[in-house]
XYZ file of C-alpha atoms in Angstrom:
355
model
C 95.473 127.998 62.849
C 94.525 125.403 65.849
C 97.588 123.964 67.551
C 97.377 119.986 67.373
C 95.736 118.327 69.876
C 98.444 116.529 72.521
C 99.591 112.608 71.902
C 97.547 110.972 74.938
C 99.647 108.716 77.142
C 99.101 106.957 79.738
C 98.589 103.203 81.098
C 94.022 103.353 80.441
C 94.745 104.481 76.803
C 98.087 102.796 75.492
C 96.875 99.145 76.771
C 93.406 99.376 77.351
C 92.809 96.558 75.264
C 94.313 94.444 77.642
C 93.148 95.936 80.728
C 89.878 94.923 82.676
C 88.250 98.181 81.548
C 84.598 99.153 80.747
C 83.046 102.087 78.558
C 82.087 103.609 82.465
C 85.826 103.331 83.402
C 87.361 107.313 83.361
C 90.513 107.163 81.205
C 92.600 108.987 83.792
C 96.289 109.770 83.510
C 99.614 111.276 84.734
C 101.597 110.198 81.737
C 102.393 107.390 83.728
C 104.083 104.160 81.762
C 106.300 103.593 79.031
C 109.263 104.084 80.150
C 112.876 103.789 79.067
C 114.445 100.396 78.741
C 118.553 101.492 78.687
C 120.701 99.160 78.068
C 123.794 99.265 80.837
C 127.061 100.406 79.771
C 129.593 98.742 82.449
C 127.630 95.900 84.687
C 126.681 93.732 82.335
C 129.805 91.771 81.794
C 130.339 91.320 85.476
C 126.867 90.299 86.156
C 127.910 87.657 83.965
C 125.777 88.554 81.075
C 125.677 88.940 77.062
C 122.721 91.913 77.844
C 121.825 93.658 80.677
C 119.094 95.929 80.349
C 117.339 98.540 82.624
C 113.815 99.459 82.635
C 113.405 102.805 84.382
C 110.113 102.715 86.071
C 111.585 105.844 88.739
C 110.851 107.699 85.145
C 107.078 107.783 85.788
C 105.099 110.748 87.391
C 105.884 110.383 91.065
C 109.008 108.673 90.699
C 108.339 104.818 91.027
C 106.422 101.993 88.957
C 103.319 102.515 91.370
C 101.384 104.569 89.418
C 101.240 101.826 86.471
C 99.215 99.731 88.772
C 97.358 102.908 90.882
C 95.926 104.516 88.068
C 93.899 101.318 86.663
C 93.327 101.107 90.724
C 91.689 104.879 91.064
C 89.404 104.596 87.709
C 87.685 101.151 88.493
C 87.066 103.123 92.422
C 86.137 105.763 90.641
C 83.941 103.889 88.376
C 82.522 102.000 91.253
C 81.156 105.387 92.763
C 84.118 106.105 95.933
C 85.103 109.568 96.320
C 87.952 108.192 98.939
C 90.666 106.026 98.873
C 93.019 104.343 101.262
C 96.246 102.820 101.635
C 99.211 101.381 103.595
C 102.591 102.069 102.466
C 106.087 101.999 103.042
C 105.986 105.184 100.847
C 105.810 104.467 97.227
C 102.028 103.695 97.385
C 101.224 106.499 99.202
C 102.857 109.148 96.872
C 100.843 107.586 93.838
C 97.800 107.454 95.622
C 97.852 110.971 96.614
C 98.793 112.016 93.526
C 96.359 110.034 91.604
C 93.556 111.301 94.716
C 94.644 114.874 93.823
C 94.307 114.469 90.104
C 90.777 113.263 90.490
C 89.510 114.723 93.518
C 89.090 112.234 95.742
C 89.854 112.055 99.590
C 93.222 110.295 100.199
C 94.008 108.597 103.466
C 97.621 107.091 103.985
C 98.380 104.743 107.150
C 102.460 104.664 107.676
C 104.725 103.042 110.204
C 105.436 105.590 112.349
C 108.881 106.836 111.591
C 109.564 104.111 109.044
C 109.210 106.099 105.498
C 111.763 107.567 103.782
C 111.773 111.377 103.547
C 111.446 112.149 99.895
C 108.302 109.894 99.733
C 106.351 111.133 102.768
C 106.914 115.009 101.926
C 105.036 113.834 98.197
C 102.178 112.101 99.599
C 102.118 115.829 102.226
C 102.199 117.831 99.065
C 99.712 115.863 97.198
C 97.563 116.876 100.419
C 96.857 113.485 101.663
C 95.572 112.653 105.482
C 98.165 111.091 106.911
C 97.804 108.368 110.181
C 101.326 106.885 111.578
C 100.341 103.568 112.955
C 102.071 102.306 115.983
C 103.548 98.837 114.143
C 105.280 97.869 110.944
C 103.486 98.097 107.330
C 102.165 94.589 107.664
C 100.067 96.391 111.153
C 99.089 99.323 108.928
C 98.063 96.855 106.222
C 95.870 94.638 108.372
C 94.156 98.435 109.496
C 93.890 99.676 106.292
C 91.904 95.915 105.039
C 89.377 96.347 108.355
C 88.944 100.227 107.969
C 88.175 100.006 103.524
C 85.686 96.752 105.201
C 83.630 98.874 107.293
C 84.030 101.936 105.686
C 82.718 103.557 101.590
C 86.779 103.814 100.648
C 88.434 101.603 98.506
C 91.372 100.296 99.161
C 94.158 100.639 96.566
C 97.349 98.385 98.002
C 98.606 95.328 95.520
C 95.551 93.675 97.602
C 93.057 95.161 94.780
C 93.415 93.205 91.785
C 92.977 95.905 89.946
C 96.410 97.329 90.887
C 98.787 94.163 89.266
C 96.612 94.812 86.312
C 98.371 97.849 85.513
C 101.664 96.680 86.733
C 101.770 93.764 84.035
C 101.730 96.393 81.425
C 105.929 96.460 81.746
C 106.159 93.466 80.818
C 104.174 94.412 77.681
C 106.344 97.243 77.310
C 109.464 95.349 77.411
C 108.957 92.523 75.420
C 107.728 95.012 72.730
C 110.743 97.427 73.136
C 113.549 94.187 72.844
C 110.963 92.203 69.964
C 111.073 89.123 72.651
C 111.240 88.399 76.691
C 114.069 88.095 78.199
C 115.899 84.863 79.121
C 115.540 86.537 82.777
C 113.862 89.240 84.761
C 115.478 90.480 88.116
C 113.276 92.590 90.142
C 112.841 93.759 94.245
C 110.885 91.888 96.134
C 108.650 93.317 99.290
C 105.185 92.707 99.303
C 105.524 90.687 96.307
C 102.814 92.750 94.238
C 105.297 93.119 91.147
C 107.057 90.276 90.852
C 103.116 88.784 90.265
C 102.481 91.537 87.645
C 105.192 91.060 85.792
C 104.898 87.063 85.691
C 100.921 87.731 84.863
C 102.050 90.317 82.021
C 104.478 87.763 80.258
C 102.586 85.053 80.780
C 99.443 87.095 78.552
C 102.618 88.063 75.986
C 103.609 84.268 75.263
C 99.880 83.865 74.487
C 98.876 86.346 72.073
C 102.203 86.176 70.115
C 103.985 89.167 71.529
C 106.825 86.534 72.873
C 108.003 83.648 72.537
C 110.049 83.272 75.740
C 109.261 83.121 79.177
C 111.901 84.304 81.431
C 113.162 83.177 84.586
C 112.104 85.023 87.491
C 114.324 86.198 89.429
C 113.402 88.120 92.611
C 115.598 89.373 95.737
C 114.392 90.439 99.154
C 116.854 92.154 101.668
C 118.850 89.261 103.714
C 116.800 91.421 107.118
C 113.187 91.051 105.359
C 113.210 88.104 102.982
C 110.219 86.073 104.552
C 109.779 84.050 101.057
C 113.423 82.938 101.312
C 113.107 81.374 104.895
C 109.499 80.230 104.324
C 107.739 82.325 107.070
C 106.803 85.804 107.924
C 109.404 88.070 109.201
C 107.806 89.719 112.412
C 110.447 92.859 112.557
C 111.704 93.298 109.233
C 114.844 95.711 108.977
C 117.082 97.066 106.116
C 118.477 100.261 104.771
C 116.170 99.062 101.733
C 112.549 100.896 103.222
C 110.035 100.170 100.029
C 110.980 96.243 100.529
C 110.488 96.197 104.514
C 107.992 94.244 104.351
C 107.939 90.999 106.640
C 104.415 89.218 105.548
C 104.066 89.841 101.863
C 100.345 90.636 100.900
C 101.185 88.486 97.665
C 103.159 85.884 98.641
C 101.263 82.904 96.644
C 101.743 84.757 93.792
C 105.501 85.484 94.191
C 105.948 81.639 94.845
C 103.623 80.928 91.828
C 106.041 83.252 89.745
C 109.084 81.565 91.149
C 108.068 77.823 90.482
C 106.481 78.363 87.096
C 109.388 80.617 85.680
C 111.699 77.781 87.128
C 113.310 81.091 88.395
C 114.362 82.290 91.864
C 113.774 84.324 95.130
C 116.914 84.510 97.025
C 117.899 87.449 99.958
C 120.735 89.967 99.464
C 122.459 91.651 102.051
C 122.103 95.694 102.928
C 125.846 96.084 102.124
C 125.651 94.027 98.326
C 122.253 96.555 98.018
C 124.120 99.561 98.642
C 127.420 98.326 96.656
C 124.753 98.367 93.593
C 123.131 101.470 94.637
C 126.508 103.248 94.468
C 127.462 101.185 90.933
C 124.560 102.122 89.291
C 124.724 105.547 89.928
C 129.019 106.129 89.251
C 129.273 103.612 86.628
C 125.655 103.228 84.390
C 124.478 107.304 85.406
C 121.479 105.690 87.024
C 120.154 107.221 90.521
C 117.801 104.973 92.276
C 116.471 104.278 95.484
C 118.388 101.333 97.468
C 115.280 98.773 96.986
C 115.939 99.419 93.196
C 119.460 98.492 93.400
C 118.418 94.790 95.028
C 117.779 93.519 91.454
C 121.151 94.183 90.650
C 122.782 93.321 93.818
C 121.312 89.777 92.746
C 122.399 89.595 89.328
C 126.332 90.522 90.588
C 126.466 87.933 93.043
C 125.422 85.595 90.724
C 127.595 86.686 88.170
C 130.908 87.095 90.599
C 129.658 83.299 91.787
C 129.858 82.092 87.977
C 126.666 80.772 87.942
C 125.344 83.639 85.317
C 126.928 82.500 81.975
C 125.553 84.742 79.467
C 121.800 85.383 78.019
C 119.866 88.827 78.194
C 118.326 90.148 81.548
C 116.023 93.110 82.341
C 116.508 94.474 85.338
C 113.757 96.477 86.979
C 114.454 99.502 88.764
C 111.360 100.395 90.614
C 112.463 104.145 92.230
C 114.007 107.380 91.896
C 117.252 107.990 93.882
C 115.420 111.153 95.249
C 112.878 108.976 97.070
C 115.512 108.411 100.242
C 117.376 111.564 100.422
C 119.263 110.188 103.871
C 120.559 107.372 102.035
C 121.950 109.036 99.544
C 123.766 111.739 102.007
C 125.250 108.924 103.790
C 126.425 106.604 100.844
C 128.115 109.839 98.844
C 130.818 111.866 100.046
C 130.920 115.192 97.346
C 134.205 116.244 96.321
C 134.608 119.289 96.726
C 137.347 122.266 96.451
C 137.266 126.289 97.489
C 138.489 128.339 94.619
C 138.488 132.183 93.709
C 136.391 132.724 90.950
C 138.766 133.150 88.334
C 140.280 131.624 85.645
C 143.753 130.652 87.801
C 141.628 130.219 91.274
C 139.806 127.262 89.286
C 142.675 126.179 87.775
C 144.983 125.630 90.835
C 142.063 123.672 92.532
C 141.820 121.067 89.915
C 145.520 120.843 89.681
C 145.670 121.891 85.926
């Protein structure tokens, strides 16, 4: 008797219908996409809330909502005939693209600031067996190198820059407006080079008009009070918080984060490093959820505004963009384990919890 053939997942076949794909286009995948939508069990109250939702996009392959835009990213290069690919990254977009570049067998090149990535997502993109440059600069430096190298060069370059990538990334909001039946009155989500936020707005925007919503929500992005060049209204030239996937100071997609903003009649305001780690230790001791401090700046929003009072009820979806595991160091220095020696026996264990 054959064994049944495997459900296919993945971003190319659950929404190809909605995706700018061709008959030439490989249907690639990593499993990458729907993903949970919980809804929280202790914040939403004080976030001043009737529903507060999280949608768990650490739960694809390499850990972050990346690879829903990096996949559609590698097949149309793929499909266009490159057998290399190249990006800048803070360290999210260079896991997924080595991961995807491994899959496939392409050549993966990743340009980094130099000494700026967090731990847990530069030892991926060295396992995937990417080539690895640290540029001398920020990620906006490393950007501007990666756009002149993929110019002059047969790579293609798969940052938020290439279309293709917010393509994929819109399929959340697909994902969540068919999981709830409807958008949400709002949608809090990180902001650093502003790719997302776009995707997202792009993605509801496509719901409301083929009758998979009725709503569309307000939103809401924050950027971290140190690198929040679309709250002050100019590029930040040294952007710095503990928040290292939104450290960006010159957002690549900046017209359309404002575009989101203004149309959503929503918002893009900063939050500090301290409210972003308050909700980074929150999410994980009160809602069981372990995410990477960028992740926890949609949160750190939604409580100010709801210890402010100017949250008075409605449902929210929160996006949480990254695993916890992503910044090791952070989470060593945020958690202090509780720990007590005992024997191993039955009265050893016993005295040490005080039973």
């Amino acid at each position: 008797m054959r064994n049944p053939s495997p459900q296919v997942r993945g971003v190319l076949h659950r929404w190809g219908n909605v995706l700018p794909l061709t008959e030439s286009t490989p249907r690639i995948s990593l499993g990458e996409g729907d993903t949970p939508l919980v809804r929280s069990s202790a914040l939403e109250r004080e976030c001043g809330l009737d529903e507060l939702w999280f949608k768990l996009e650490s739960c694809n392959p390499t850990g972050s909502f990346k690879d829903r835009g990096m996949v559609v990213a590698v097949a149309k290069a793929m499909e266009s005939g490159a057998r290399a690919i190249m990006c800048a990254s803070t360290g999210n977009t260079s896991a997924s693209a080595a991961a995807y570049a491994a899959h496939c067998g392409l050549d993966c090149f990743v340009l980094v600031p130099g000494g700026r990535v967090a731990a847990g997502k530069m030892a991926q993109a060295m396992a995937y067996g990417s080539r690895i440059i640290e540029v001398e600069g920020n990620f906006d430096d490393a950007l501007n190198a990666a756009r002149e190298l993929t110019a002059k060069h047969p790579v293609a370059l798969v940052n938020s820059v290439n279309p293709f990538r917010i393509q994929g990334q819109k399929t959340a909001a697909y994902e969540i407006c068919e999981s709830l039946g409807e958008a949400p009155d709002i949608l809090a989500i990180p902001v650093g080079n502003a790719g997302n936020i776009t995707a997202y707005w792009k993605g509801f925007g496509e719901c409301a008009e083929t009758g998979r919503a009725t709503l569309h929500p307000r939103m809401f992005g924050f950027q971290a009070a140190g690198a929040a060049p679309l709250v002050i209204g100019k590029p930040v030239a040294e952007p710095e918080t503990v928040a290292t996937a939104i450290r960006i100071g010159n957002p690549a997609s900046w017209a359309g984060a404002i575009g989101a903003r203004d149309e959503s009649q929503g918002l893009i305001e900063a939050v500090t490093d301290e409210e972003i780690l308050e909700a980074y230790r929150l999410l994980a001791r009160k809602e069981g959820l372990f995410v990477e401090p960028a992740s926890a700046a949609s949160v750190a929003g939604l409580l100010k505004h709801g210890r402010a009072g100017t949250m008075r009820g409605g449902r929210a979806v929160a996006i949480l963009t990254g695993n916890g595991l992503k910044d090791p160091d952070t989470a060593v220095s945020q958690y202090r384990p509780d720990v007590t020696r005992a024997s191993a026996t039955l009265e050893g264990v016993e005295r040490a919890l005080g039973w």
